[in-house]
XYZ file of C-alpha atoms in Angstrom:
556
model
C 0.000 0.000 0.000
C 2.983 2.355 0.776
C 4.528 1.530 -2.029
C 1.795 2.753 -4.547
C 2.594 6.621 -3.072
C 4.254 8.784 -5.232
C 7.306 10.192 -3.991
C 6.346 13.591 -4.533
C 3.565 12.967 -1.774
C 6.840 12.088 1.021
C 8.661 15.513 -0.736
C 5.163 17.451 0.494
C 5.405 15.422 3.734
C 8.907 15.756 4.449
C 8.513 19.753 4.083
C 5.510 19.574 6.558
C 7.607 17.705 9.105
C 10.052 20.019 8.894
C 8.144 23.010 9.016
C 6.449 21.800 12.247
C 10.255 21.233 13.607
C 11.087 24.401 13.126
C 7.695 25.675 14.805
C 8.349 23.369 17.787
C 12.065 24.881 18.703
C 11.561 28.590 18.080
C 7.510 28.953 19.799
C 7.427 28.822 23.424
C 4.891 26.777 25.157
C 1.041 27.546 25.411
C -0.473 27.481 28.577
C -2.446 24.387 28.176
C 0.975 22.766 27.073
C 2.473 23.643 29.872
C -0.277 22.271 31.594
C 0.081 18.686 29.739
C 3.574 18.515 30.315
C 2.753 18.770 33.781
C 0.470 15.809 33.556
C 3.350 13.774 32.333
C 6.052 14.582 35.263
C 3.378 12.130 37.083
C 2.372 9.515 34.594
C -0.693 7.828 35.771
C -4.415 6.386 33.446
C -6.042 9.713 33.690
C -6.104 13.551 35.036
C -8.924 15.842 36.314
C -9.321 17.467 32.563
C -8.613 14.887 30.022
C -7.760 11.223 29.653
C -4.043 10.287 29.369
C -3.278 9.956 26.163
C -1.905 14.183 25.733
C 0.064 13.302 28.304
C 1.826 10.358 26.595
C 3.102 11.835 23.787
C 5.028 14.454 25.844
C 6.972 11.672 28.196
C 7.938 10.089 24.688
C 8.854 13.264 23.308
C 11.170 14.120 26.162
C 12.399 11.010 25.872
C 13.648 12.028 23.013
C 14.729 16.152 23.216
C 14.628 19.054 26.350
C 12.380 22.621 25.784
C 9.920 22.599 23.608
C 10.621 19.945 21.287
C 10.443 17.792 24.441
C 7.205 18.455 24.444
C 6.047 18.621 21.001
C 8.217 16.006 18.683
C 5.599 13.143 18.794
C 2.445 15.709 17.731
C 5.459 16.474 14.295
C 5.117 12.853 13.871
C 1.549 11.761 14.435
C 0.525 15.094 12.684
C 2.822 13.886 9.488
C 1.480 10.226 9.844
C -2.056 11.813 9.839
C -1.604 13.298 6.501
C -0.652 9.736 5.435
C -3.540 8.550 6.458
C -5.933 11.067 5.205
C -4.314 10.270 1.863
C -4.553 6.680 2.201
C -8.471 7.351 2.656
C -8.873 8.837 -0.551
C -9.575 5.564 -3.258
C -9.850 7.581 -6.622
C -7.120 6.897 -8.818
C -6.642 10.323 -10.775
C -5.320 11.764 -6.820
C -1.572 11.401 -7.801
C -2.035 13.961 -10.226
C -2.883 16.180 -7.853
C -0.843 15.972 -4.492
C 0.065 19.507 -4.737
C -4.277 20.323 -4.381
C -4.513 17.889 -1.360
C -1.636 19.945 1.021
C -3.087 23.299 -0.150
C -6.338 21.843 0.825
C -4.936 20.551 4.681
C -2.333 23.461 4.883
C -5.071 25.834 4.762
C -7.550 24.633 7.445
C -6.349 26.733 10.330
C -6.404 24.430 13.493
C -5.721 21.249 11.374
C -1.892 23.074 10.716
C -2.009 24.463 13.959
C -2.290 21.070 15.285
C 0.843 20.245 13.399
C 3.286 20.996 16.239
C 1.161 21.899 19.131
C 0.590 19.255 21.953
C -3.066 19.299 22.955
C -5.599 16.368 23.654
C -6.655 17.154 19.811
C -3.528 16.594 18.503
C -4.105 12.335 18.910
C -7.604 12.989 18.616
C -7.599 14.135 14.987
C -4.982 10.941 14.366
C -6.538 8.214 15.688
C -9.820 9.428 14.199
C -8.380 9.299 10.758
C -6.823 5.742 11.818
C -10.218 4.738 13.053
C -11.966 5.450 9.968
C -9.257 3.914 7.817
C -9.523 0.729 9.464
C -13.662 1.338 9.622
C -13.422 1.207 5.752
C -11.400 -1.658 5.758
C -13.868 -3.804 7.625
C -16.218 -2.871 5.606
C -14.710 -4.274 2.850
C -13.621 -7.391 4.511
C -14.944 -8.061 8.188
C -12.469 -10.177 9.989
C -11.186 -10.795 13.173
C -7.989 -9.038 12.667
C -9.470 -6.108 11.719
C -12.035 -5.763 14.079
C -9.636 -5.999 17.112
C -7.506 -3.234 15.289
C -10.864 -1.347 14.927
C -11.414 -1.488 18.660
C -7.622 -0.623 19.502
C -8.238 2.634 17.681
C -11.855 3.267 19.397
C -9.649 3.063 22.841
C -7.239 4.919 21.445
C -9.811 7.742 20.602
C -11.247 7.452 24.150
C -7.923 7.987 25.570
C -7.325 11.047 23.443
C -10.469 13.117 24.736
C -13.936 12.485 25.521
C -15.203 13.605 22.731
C -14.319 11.084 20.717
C -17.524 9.334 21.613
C -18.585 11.409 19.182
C -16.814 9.763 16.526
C -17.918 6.670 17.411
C -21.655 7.267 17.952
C -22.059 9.119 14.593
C -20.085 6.344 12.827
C -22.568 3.503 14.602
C -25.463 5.547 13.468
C -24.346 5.785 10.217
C -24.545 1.699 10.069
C -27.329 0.248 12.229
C -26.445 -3.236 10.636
C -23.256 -3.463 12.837
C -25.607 -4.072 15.908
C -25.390 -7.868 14.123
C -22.142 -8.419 13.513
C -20.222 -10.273 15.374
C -16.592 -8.645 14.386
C -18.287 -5.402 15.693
C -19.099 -6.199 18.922
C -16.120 -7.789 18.922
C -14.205 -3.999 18.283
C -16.352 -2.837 20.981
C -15.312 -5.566 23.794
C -11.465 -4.968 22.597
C -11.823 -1.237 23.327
C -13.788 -2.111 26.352
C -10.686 -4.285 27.798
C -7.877 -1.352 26.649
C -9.894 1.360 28.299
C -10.528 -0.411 31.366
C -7.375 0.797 33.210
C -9.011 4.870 32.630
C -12.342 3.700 33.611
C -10.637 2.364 37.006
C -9.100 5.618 37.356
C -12.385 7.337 37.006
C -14.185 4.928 39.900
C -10.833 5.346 42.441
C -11.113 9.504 41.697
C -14.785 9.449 42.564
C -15.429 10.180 38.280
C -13.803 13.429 39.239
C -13.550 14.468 35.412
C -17.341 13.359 34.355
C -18.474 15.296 37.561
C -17.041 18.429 36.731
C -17.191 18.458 32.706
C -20.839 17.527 33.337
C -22.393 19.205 36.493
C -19.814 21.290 38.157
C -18.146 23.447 35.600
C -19.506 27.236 35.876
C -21.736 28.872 32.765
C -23.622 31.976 31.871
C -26.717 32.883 30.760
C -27.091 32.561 27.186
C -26.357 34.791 24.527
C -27.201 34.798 21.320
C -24.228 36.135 20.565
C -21.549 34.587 22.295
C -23.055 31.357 22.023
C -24.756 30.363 18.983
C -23.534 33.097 16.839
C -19.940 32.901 17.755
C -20.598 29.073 17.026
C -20.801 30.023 13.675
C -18.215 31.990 13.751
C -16.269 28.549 14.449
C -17.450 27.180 11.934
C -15.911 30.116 9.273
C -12.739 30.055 11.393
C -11.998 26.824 10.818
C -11.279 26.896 7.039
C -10.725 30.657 6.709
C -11.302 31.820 3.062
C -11.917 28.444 1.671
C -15.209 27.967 3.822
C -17.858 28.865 1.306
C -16.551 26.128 -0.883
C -16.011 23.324 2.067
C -19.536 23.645 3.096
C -20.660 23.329 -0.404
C -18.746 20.596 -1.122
C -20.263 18.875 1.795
C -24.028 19.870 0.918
C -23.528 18.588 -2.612
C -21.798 15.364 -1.537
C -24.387 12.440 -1.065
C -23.641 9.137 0.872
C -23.281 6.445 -2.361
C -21.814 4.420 0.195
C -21.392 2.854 3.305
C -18.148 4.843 3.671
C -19.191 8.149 2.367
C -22.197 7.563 4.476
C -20.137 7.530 7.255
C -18.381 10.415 6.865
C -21.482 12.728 6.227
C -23.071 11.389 9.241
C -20.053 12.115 11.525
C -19.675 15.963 9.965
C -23.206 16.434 9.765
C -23.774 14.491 13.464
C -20.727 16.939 14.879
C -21.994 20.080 13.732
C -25.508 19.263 14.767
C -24.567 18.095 18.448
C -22.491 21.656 19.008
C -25.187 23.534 17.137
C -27.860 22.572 20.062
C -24.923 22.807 22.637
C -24.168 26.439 21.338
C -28.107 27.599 23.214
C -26.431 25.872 26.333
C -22.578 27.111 26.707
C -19.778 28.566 24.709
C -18.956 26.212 22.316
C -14.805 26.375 21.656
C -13.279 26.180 18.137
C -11.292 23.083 18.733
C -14.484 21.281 20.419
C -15.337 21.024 16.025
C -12.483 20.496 14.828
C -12.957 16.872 14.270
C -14.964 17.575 11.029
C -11.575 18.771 9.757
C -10.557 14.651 9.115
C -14.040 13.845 7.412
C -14.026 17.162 5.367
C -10.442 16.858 3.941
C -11.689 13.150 2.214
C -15.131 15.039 1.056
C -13.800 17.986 -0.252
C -11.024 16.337 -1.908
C -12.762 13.710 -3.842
C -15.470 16.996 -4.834
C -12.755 18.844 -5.820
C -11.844 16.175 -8.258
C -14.335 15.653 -9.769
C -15.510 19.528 -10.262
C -12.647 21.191 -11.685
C -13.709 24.316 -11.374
C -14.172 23.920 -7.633
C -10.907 22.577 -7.433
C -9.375 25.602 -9.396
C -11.196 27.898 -6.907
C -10.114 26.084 -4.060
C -6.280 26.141 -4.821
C -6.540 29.750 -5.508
C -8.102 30.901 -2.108
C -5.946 28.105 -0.109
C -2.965 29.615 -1.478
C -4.021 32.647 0.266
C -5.027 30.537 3.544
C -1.197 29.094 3.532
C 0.221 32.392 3.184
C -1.672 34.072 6.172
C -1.341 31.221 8.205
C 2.386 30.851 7.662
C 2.889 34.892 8.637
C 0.638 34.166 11.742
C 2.802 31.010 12.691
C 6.146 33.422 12.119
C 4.124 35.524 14.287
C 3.994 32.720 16.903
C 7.360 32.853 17.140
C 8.365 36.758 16.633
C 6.121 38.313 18.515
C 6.251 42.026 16.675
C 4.538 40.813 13.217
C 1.502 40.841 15.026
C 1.944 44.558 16.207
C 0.001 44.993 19.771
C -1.072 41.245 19.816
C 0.400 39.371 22.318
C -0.467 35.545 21.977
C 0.491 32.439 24.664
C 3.609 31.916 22.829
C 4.982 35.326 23.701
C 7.315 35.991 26.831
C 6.866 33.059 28.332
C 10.664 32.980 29.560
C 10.671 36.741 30.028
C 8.328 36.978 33.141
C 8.987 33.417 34.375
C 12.821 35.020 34.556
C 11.686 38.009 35.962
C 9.551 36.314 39.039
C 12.922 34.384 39.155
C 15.117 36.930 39.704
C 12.778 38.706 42.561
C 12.021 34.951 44.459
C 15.583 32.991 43.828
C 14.736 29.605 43.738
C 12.331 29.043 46.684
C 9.066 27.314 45.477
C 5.995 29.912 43.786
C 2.528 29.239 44.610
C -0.057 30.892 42.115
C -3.154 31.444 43.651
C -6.299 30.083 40.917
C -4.164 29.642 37.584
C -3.570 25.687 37.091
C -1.964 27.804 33.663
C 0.876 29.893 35.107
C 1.839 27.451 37.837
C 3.187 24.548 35.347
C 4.549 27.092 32.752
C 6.763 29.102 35.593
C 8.178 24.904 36.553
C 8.805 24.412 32.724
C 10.851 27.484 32.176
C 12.518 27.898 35.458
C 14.067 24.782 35.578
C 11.493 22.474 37.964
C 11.045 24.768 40.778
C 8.126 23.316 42.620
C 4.863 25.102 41.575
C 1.244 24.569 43.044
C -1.592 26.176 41.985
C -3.892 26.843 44.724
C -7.559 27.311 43.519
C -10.089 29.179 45.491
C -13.818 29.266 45.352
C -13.378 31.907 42.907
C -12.046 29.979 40.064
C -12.600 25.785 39.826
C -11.020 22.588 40.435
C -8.151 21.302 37.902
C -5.065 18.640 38.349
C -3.674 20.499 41.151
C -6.569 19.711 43.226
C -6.674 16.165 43.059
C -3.017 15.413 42.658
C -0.070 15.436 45.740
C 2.124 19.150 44.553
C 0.002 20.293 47.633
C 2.530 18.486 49.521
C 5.674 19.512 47.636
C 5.278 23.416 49.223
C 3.873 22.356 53.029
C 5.574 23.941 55.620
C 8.263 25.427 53.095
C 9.173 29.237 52.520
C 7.097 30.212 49.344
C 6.466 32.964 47.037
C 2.399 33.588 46.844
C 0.962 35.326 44.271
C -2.686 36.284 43.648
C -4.377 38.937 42.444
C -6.173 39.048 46.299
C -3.413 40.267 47.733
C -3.158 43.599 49.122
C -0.342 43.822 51.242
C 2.349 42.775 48.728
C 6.049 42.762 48.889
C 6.778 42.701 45.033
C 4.694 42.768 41.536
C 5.644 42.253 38.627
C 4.333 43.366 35.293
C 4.589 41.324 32.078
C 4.713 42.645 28.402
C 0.764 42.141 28.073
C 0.159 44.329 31.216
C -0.837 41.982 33.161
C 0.699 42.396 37.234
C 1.323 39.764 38.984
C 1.589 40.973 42.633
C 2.981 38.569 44.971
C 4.331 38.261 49.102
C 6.715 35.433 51.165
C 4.926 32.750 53.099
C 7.516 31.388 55.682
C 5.649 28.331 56.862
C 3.101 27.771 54.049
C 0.542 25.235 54.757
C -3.092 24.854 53.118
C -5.712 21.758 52.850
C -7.237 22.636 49.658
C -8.244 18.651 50.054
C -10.615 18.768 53.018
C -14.302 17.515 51.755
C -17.059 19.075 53.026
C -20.810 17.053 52.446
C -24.132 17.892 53.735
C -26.833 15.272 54.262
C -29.504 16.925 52.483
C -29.430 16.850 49.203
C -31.169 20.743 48.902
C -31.168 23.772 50.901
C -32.881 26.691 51.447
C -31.463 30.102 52.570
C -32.219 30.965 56.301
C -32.292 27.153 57.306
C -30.901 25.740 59.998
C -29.755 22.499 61.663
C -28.461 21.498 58.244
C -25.855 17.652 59.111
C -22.333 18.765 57.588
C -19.756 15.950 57.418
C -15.928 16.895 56.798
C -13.666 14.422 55.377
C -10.049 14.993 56.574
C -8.059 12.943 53.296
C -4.785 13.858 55.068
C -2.177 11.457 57.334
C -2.185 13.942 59.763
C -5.143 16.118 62.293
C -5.993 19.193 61.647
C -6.549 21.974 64.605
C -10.450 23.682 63.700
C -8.939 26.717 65.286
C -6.857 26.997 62.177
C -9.654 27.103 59.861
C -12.977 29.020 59.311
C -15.911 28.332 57.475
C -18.068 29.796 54.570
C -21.032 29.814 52.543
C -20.318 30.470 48.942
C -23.170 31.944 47.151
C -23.696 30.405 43.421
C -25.928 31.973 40.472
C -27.782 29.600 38.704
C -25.207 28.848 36.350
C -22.486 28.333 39.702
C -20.996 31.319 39.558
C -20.047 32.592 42.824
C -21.842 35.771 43.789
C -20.009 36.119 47.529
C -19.483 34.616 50.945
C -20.619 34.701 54.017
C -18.764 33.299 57.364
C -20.357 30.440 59.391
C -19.657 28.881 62.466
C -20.326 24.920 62.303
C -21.148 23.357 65.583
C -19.440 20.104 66.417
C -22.202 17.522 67.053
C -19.118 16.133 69.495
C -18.375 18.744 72.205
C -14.962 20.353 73.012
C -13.623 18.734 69.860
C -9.941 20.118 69.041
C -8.978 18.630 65.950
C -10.392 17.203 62.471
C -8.923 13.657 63.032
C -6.731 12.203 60.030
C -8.529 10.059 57.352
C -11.603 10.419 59.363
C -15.168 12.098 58.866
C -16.458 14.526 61.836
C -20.190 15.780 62.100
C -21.265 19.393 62.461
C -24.777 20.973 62.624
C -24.834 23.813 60.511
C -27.159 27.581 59.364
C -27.497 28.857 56.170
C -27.901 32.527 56.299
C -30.044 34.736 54.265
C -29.021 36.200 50.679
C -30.125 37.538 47.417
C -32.685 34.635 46.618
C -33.605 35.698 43.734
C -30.148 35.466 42.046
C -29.004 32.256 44.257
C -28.941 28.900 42.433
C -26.586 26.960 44.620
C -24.108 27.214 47.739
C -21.388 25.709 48.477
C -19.696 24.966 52.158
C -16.426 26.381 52.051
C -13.101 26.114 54.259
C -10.027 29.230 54.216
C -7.332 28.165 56.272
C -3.928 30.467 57.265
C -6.048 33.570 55.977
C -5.987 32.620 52.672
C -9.182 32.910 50.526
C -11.571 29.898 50.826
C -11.350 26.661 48.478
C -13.715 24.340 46.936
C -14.573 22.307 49.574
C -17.693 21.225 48.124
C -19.644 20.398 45.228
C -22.522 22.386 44.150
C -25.538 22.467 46.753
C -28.704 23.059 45.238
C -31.371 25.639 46.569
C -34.836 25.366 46.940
């Protein structure tokens, strides 16, 4: 099969590996890939945001090279492979005549390149869906047993990549009904059962931390028309830049002849759909839709071979997509083509250095920014970071993981934007000030649980059972901490605080005892009902601000 490629397809390839090289060594890290790099200094079957698979790539990576290209050598490779693949999806015969069409046509989809060399959960995501459907059209071909366990290999594989990928495989199912009778399907289904069984034991020993909070816990807004549906749309545009009109026409005018074709219209068509009703729910995110990018490169492709004139149009405009997006990736990287804009990528080292210089190499503790705590570690060197989230911001790796314990009872720098009696600030090239103080004996226990019995509220009740979980090998004193009731809007957004003194259903009692559960009876006070959705029970400790100590309560 490999063999059949023309070797001007590996010249294309070769120049889009090494493109994405470059990329990798001269752009500094994004936040989120600082993040992920984080996730793989502790290697384990899942994390509070995504599943592991992110993570992964950047151990092998490193493996491999330091900096950024420690980070981001296996997304060159699996990016490359993907193109391969894509290719190898594509059956009409007249496509080696025009390998030059198919890279304008991937070059210029904007997160597709982008995906090239960054390291995000939809770097493997976009791979393994184009390996899924490779194999997919393969078994339908020739349903064997071989091929169905490779089918289910790359349904894991998906899984492990992000959650969305059930997306992939629902619209794919749907698009077949049949395979509900076939053996070698259900067959792909136990295999990826079996491989993702290690993440789903994660979930169960982390309490299904990640479905919790992606599915009940994670604050929203009231909908706009604007920011949500519109700006979906918006996506939509984004994703192909100038060559849009003609992608989304090539997709309206393609029909399913087949079960493969059938396939990929359901899983655009099923994509768009599922974010469209999302959109009158929450912001939907560009890269949530970016899968339609592997689907869309086989449809447009084969459309634009068989209408020339499309295909003329398409070159032309793409050629104009490549250009902007290789100026915008220079950009990336020299910060001053993009005049006043200052992206992720820009000064990364430059305030990391800075904090640096004021703090020496004590540990840092950023107060609600799971971003700037892993990026300051990457560029300084692996000075111990922790991010320590309040009830102002939300729960993230840092809260579930053990970094807590990497800055107890050490001499730290703090910085949060609630301080006001700093020592130093510090202002980066965006304007943004981080403000910051010493903490000689740091100690917070962001961990503590706190549950009440009844599964509502109301505001003004009393006698309310609390329980609080101590998760630590060691007491805790109650004089050292004091209790809260965050406020939540309807869409658990914290609208204030108010203090509250738990009683201890045990009298005189000194300590929270370690690994242990004590009782409390509690009062909710009064507030703005009208605006108040939810509350949550709340714990500051040290006179820092108050965590998240609960989930969200709801009010009657």
């Amino acid at each position: 099969m490999f063999e059949k490629i023309p070797r001007q397809f590996y010249y294309f390839l070769t120049a889009f590996f090494v493109l994405n090289l470059i990329q990798s060594v001269f752009t500094e890290l994004i936040f989120d890939e600082a993040y992920y790099w984080y996730f793989s200094q502790h290697m384990a079957w899942g994390y509070f945001d995504h599943p592991p698979m992110v993570a992964l790539l950047v151990k092998i990576s490193s493996l491999f090279f330091n900096g950024e290209l420690g980070v981001r050598f296996m997304s060159c490779i699996i990016s490359s492979l993907n193109l391969l693949v894509l290719w190898l999806l594509i059956d009409r015969k007249e496509k080696n005549r025009y390998i030059p069409h198919f890279f304008v046509l991937v070059f210029s989809m904007t997160l597709l390149n982008a995906y090239g060399f960054f390291t995000l959960p939809d770097t493997p995501l976009l791979f393994f869906t184009s390996c899924f459907l490779l194999t997919y059209k393969h078994f339908l071909k020739d349903p064997k047993y071989s091929t169905a366990i490779l089918l289910g290999i790359f349904m894991a594989a998906l899984m492990y990549s992000k959650y969305h990928a059930v997306l992939v495989i629902v619209f794919v199912l749907l698009s077949n009904l049949n395979l509900v009778k076939s053996k070698y399907a259900w067959l792909s289904v136990l295999v990826a059962l079996l491989c993702y069984a290690p993440h789903f034991y994660w979930l169960y020993e982390n309490d299904f931390v990640s479905i919790k909070y992606h599915l009940y816990e994670r604050p929203n807004d009231a909908y706009q028309f604007e920011k949500y549906t519109l700006g979906f749309f918006v996506n939509l545009i984004a994703l192909f830049g100038l060559t849009f009109p003609l992608i989304y026409y090539a997709l309206l005018k393609t029909k399913g002849k087949d079960l493969f074709n059938r396939a990929l219209l359901f899983l655009t068509y099923g994509v768009i759909l599922f974010f469209f009703i999302s959109s009158f729910n929450r912001r939907v995110q560009t890269q949530w839709i970016i899968i339609i990018c592997i689907p869309l490169v086989v449809i447009v492709y084969n459309f634009m071979l068989e209408h020339k004139q499309v295909l003329k149009w398409m070159v032309r405009l793409g050629i104009i997509n490549a250009f902007l997006i290789l100026y915008l990736r220079a950009g990336l990287i020299y910060q001053p083509l993009l005049f006043d804009f200052h992206y992720e990528s820009h000064g990364n080292k430059t305030w990391v250095d800075g904090i640096r210089e004021e703090v020496g190499e004590i540990p840092v503790v950023f107060e609600n920014s799971y971003r700037n705590a892993p990026m300051y570690e990457f560029y300084s060197g692996g000075i111990p970071t922790f991010s320590l989230n309040n009830v102002m911001y939300r729960k993230n790796q840092y809260s579930i993981d053990t970094s807590e314990e990497r800055v107890r009872g050490k001499k730290v720098a703090y910085l949060s934007k609630y301080i006001n009696d700093n020592t130093f600030s510090y202002t980066k090239p965006d304007g943004w000030v981080y403000k910051g103080k010493y903490i000689s004996d740091f100690d917070s226990y962001r961990k503590l649980e706190c549950t009440l019995k009844e599964e509502t509220v109301s505001l003004d009740g009393s006698d309310y059972h609390l329980q609080v979980f101590n998760p630590y090998n060691f007491d805790i004193e109650l004089s050292k901490l004091k209790f809260s009731v965050a406020y939540l809007s309807p869409y658990k957004n914290t609208l204030g605080l108010k203090r509250i003194a738990p009683k201890p259903v045990e009298e005189n009692l000194p300590f929270l005892t370690k690994k242990d559960t004590t009782h409390f009876l509690v009062e909710i006070p009064q507030y703005d009902t009208e605006k108040v959705g939810y509350i949550r029970i709340v714990i500051s400790e040290n006179g820092l601000y108050p965590g998240l100590n609960s989930k969200p309560i709801p009010v009657n």
